Amino acid sequence: MTETIIGIDLGTTNSLSASVFEEGPEIIGTAQDACMVPSLLSRTGNGWLVGEEARARLISSPTNSVYSVKRLMGRGLEELEEEIRELPYQVEAAQRKLVKIRLGEESFTPQELSSVILSRIKEKAEKLLERTIEKAVITVPAYFDDAQRQATRDAGKIAGLDVVRIINEPTAAAIAYGLDEKKQGYVAVYDLGGGTFDISILELKGKLFKVVATHGDTRLGGDDIDRVLVTLFTQSLLDQYPNLDLEDPSSRQILRKTAEEVKIALSGSMEVEYILELPEKRIKHRGQLKADELSRQIEPLLKRTFDSCAKALSDAGLKHGDIDEVVLVGGSTLVPAVRKGVESFFGRTPHVAIDPYKVVAIGAAIQGHLLAGGRRDFLLLDVVPLALGIETLGGTFSKVITANTSLPAEESEVFTTHVDQQTSIEINIFQGERELVQDCRSLGRFKLRGIPPMKAGFPLVEVTFRVDSNGLLTVSAYEKRSGTEAQIEVIPSHGLTQMEIDAIMEASFEHAVDDFNQRQLIEFKQTAERVFRGIQMNWKIAEEILDEDQRFSIQKQMEIVKQKMTSEDSQILKAELDALGNLTRPLADSAMGRAVLEELQQQNP
Ligand code: ADP
Ligand code: MG
């Protein structure tokens, strides 16, 4: 086995680590076990709080807490004037034209503060990988100068890490997609994070990347999208409560947090319902926002990023058409409008198969693996890792594409309505290997509206799942009788690490028998209810063609089925349901009972 050199993306907002496992490169740990450390610190009487633990103290103890240290790395006081004005903590001059950050009675260099984050990452990785970690590849923005790179190296050293190499973030992203294997060409890396935007144009020559142009905006990112939403929310609140003051820290915090949640939800839905709860003001305000509206609102922000892209292209002496590959980096590129904008600007489908907030760490891990003498013998996502499907009646999961289907893949299934005159259908998209959606992962949802009123079971809704070679999933729904249609795009594997996918697969084997029984129970209960309705609707006919004994047996059997509907064993319910079917057969077989027969035959929704 080769030695482990982990990759670390030391970010402005979040930092995370990755490693190359047997199955391929992945983030270390699971989403639950915090593989991602928010780049936040707070000094306490007996040490440091790091990451999520420090978040609350940003508000309760601002003078002891630090964020955005990356912005200060390797820089002098004069260069930082503008930055410092916006930071709540105190930055002072130190020797060699560098700065220190004052926290209470003490002061620290940015390197020292970054090393605290790196130590935490090292500790976490050691715990999760169950071995000691000594070496790492750390990434930095392409525009970092020598002093900033040296400061990052020093931070690693203080954390007890041997930093075997510092690589550029865009280069790491390109390596994650294996673009270094392509030998030559131009790669554009579009990175929209929490508070910064970077565009880098890389030139690949014989497996080596050279940065030929960078441009960007250190004040543009997901936080700005949140602010756009806060403005919308504020307006909507003021429309209803004209005298409301929303400037206090608690209200602002609630608005900001809701904004980010709504933004993230809109990356997987065409519209989102939200609740703004301001307990101090006794306000509970409900609202709704469409993804289209968000796209419209952020257009000016996106335009600024494309202006930067155009400048970078012209600095490099290139035209749009010269770019061979486009790579997306940063959590904010999950916003569909961002993805679409990039696609139309470069006239190329960007790579999206790897989570944009993981891709830099993953590339760094691959670089570490190669430096340790490892081989690149793993494949990029080329199959659907977990089944994809939709929620059907009673919370059951109906798979449309099964796990391990090769990409690109396309499958369709026809579904129908369960209620008469239903004019819309909600399509809830899930990913997983279990029988009930409660045990699967929600990927997104949308509504197919405008279905003309029809009897239940009449509309024919064809749901198509298409996963392109990039891993992007498009789900569309088409009602065949009326021609109404709707669709949404989501990226299925995001947010899951290989460790999590393995755990999900294992759980599905473990629960297979139980899940199957649960699913059958739900389905048999639905059948029973449908049969009851059929019998009730046609009782008049039964009175004509069946004798009293037969009718009594049917009623008695209906009671038994009702009782068994509360049981936990699907097979018992099925046996009694079959018995009821036998008793009602003469009714169904008779000419007049044809309607009943139809009801009975419509067993599957
Ligand atoms: P940085 O590189 O600055 O540390 P990240 O790449 O981690 O930042 O991106 C963080 C940003 O991504 C935040 O603004 C966050 O709200 C946003 N984000 C994360 N997930 C999503 C999503 N699903 N849809 C839209 N934005 C997202
Ligand atoms: Mg980043």
Short mmCIF file of C-alpha atoms in Angstrom, two decimals, residues 258-448:
data_model
loop_
_atom_site.label_atom_id
_atom_site.label_comp_id
_atom_site.label_asym_id
_atom_site.label_seq_id
_atom_site.Cartn_x
_atom_site.Cartn_y
_atom_site.Cartn_z
CA THR A 258 -34.05 31.42 5.85
CA ALA A 259 -32.68 33.00 2.68
CA GLU A 260 -29.87 30.46 2.46
CA GLU A 261 -32.27 27.56 3.14
CA VAL A 262 -34.71 28.75 0.49
CA LYS A 263 -31.86 29.25 -1.98
CA ILE A 264 -30.56 25.73 -1.42
CA ALA A 265 -34.07 24.25 -1.65
CA LEU A 266 -34.62 26.07 -4.95
CA SER A 267 -31.61 24.25 -6.39
CA GLY A 268 -33.82 21.15 -6.39
CA SER A 269 -37.33 22.51 -6.79
CA MET A 270 -39.21 24.78 -9.10
CA GLU A 271 -40.84 26.51 -6.18
CA VAL A 272 -40.48 26.57 -2.44
CA GLU A 273 -42.85 27.47 0.37
CA TYR A 274 -41.14 29.15 3.30
CA ILE A 275 -42.02 30.41 6.74
CA LEU A 276 -40.38 33.46 8.26
CA GLU A 277 -40.71 33.10 11.98
CA LEU A 278 -39.81 36.11 14.08
CA PRO A 279 -40.77 35.01 17.59
CA GLU A 280 -39.72 38.28 19.23
CA LYS A 281 -42.16 40.11 16.97
CA ARG A 282 -44.82 37.40 17.13
CA ILE A 283 -44.77 37.08 13.39
CA LYS A 284 -45.14 33.92 11.38
CA HIS A 285 -45.13 34.89 7.75
CA ARG A 286 -45.68 32.38 4.98
CA GLY A 287 -44.50 32.87 1.45
CA GLN A 288 -43.65 31.16 -1.74
CA LEU A 289 -40.84 31.62 -4.21
CA LYS A 290 -40.32 30.25 -7.69
CA ALA A 291 -36.91 29.26 -9.05
CA ASP A 292 -37.61 31.43 -12.10
CA GLU A 293 -38.00 34.46 -9.87
CA LEU A 294 -34.65 33.75 -8.18
CA SER A 295 -33.03 33.35 -11.62
CA ARG A 296 -34.36 36.75 -12.65
CA GLN A 297 -33.22 38.40 -9.43
CA ILE A 298 -29.65 37.14 -9.65
CA GLU A 299 -29.15 38.01 -13.30
CA PRO A 300 -27.11 41.16 -12.49
CA LEU A 301 -24.86 39.13 -10.18
CA LEU A 302 -24.29 36.53 -12.86
CA LYS A 303 -23.61 39.21 -15.43
CA ARG A 304 -20.73 40.45 -13.24
CA THR A 305 -19.20 36.97 -13.23
CA PHE A 306 -19.45 36.73 -17.02
CA ASP A 307 -17.84 40.14 -17.42
CA SER A 308 -14.92 38.71 -15.44
CA CYS A 309 -14.89 35.63 -17.65
CA ALA A 310 -14.74 37.81 -20.74
CA LYS A 311 -11.81 39.77 -19.26
CA ALA A 312 -9.94 36.57 -18.41
CA LEU A 313 -10.45 35.27 -21.93
CA SER A 314 -9.18 38.48 -23.46
CA ASP A 315 -6.16 38.58 -21.07
CA ALA A 316 -5.32 35.08 -22.25
CA GLY A 317 -5.81 36.13 -25.87
CA LEU A 318 -8.52 33.51 -26.31
CA LYS A 319 -12.03 33.37 -27.68
CA HIS A 320 -14.98 31.48 -26.19
CA GLY A 321 -14.57 28.75 -28.76
CA ASP A 322 -10.95 28.07 -27.74
CA ILE A 323 -12.02 26.63 -24.40
CA ASP A 324 -12.10 22.84 -24.51
CA GLU A 325 -13.45 22.06 -21.06
CA VAL A 326 -15.41 23.95 -18.42
CA VAL A 327 -15.31 22.94 -14.76
CA LEU A 328 -17.64 24.20 -12.02
CA VAL A 329 -16.34 24.77 -8.51
CA GLY A 330 -18.01 26.20 -5.40
CA GLY A 331 -21.33 25.53 -3.70
CA SER A 332 -23.07 28.39 -5.51
CA THR A 333 -22.69 26.69 -8.90
CA LEU A 334 -25.42 24.31 -7.71
CA VAL A 335 -27.90 27.09 -8.46
CA PRO A 336 -29.43 25.96 -11.78
CA ALA A 337 -29.36 29.48 -13.24
CA VAL A 338 -25.61 29.66 -12.61
CA ARG A 339 -25.03 26.33 -14.33
CA LYS A 340 -27.16 27.33 -17.30
CA GLY A 341 -25.51 30.75 -17.54
CA VAL A 342 -22.04 29.21 -17.64
CA GLU A 343 -23.16 26.75 -20.27
CA SER A 344 -24.47 29.46 -22.54
CA PHE A 345 -21.49 31.79 -21.96
CA PHE A 346 -18.89 29.19 -22.95
CA GLY A 347 -21.15 27.31 -25.33
CA ARG A 348 -20.08 24.10 -23.59
CA THR A 349 -21.70 21.78 -21.09
CA PRO A 350 -19.69 22.16 -17.89
CA HIS A 351 -18.46 19.20 -15.89
CA VAL A 352 -20.77 18.69 -12.92
CA ALA A 353 -20.39 15.03 -11.97
CA ILE A 354 -18.34 15.81 -8.85
CA ASP A 355 -19.85 17.98 -6.11
CA PRO A 356 -18.62 21.49 -6.78
CA TYR A 357 -17.77 22.05 -3.13
CA LYS A 358 -15.80 18.81 -2.93
CA VAL A 359 -14.03 18.91 -6.26
CA VAL A 360 -11.00 20.92 -5.11
CA ALA A 361 -10.30 18.68 -2.11
CA ILE A 362 -10.75 15.61 -4.30
CA GLY A 363 -8.30 16.93 -6.88
CA ALA A 364 -5.80 17.66 -4.12
CA ALA A 365 -6.22 14.10 -2.82
CA ILE A 366 -5.57 12.68 -6.29
CA GLN A 367 -2.46 14.83 -6.57
CA GLY A 368 -1.32 13.52 -3.17
CA HIS A 369 -2.01 9.95 -4.25
CA LEU A 370 0.02 10.41 -7.44
CA LEU A 371 2.88 12.04 -5.51
CA ALA A 372 2.88 9.04 -3.17
CA GLY A 373 3.43 6.81 -6.19
CA GLY A 374 -0.21 5.74 -6.54
CA ARG A 375 -1.86 5.15 -9.88
CA ARG A 376 -4.93 6.73 -11.35
CA ASP A 377 -6.80 3.49 -11.83
CA PHE A 378 -10.21 4.57 -10.57
CA LEU A 379 -13.06 5.61 -12.78
CA LEU A 380 -15.07 8.76 -12.66
CA LEU A 381 -18.77 8.45 -12.14
CA ASP A 382 -19.84 6.28 -15.07
CA VAL A 383 -22.80 4.49 -13.53
CA VAL A 384 -25.82 5.58 -11.49
CA PRO A 385 -24.61 4.77 -7.95
CA LEU A 386 -28.06 4.51 -6.33
CA ALA A 387 -31.51 3.92 -7.80
CA LEU A 388 -33.50 6.99 -8.90
CA GLY A 389 -37.27 7.18 -8.85
CA ILE A 390 -40.37 8.91 -7.56
CA GLU A 391 -42.71 8.73 -4.60
CA THR A 392 -45.93 6.85 -5.31
CA LEU A 393 -49.09 6.47 -3.25
CA GLY A 394 -48.65 5.77 0.44
CA GLY A 395 -45.02 6.89 0.53
CA THR A 396 -43.67 4.03 -1.55
CA PHE A 397 -40.58 4.51 -3.69
CA SER A 398 -40.94 3.54 -7.35
CA LYS A 399 -37.56 3.13 -8.99
CA VAL A 400 -37.29 4.39 -12.54
CA ILE A 401 -33.53 3.89 -13.03
CA THR A 402 -31.82 1.14 -11.05
CA ALA A 403 -28.37 1.34 -9.45
CA ASN A 404 -25.33 0.60 -11.60
CA THR A 405 -27.03 1.54 -14.87
CA SER A 406 -24.33 2.89 -17.22
CA LEU A 407 -24.38 6.54 -18.20
CA PRO A 408 -25.96 8.05 -20.18
CA ALA A 409 -29.25 6.44 -19.19
CA GLU A 410 -32.90 7.05 -19.93
CA GLU A 411 -36.01 5.29 -18.63
CA SER A 412 -39.71 6.11 -18.59
CA GLU A 413 -42.69 4.85 -16.63
CA VAL A 414 -46.34 5.72 -16.80
CA PHE A 415 -48.18 6.74 -13.65
CA THR A 416 -51.69 7.99 -13.03
CA THR A 417 -53.85 9.91 -10.55
CA HIS A 418 -55.59 8.50 -7.49
CA VAL A 419 -58.30 11.08 -7.01
CA ASP A 420 -61.09 12.09 -9.41
CA GLN A 421 -60.72 15.51 -11.06
CA GLN A 422 -57.10 15.82 -9.96
CA THR A 423 -55.62 18.65 -12.03
CA SER A 424 -52.04 18.55 -10.79
CA ILE A 425 -49.58 15.87 -9.80
CA GLU A 426 -46.59 16.39 -7.57
CA ILE A 427 -43.51 14.52 -8.72
CA ASN A 428 -41.19 13.91 -5.76
CA ILE A 429 -37.80 12.67 -6.86
CA PHE A 430 -35.81 10.38 -4.60
CA GLN A 431 -32.56 8.48 -4.64
CA GLY A 432 -32.03 5.30 -2.65
CA GLU A 433 -32.31 1.57 -2.38
CA ARG A 434 -35.21 1.17 0.04
CA GLU A 435 -38.91 0.54 -0.57
CA LEU A 436 -40.27 3.61 1.22
CA VAL A 437 -39.31 7.18 0.44
CA GLN A 438 -38.84 7.92 4.13
CA ASP A 439 -35.67 5.82 3.89
CA CYS A 440 -34.45 7.46 0.70
CA ARG A 441 -32.90 10.82 -0.06
CA SER A 442 -35.00 13.61 -1.54
CA LEU A 443 -33.45 15.16 -4.64
CA GLY A 444 -36.14 17.56 -5.70
CA ARG A 445 -39.76 18.00 -6.59
CA PHE A 446 -42.01 19.69 -9.08
CA LYS A 447 -45.66 19.87 -10.00
CA LEU A 448 -47.25 18.95 -13.27
#
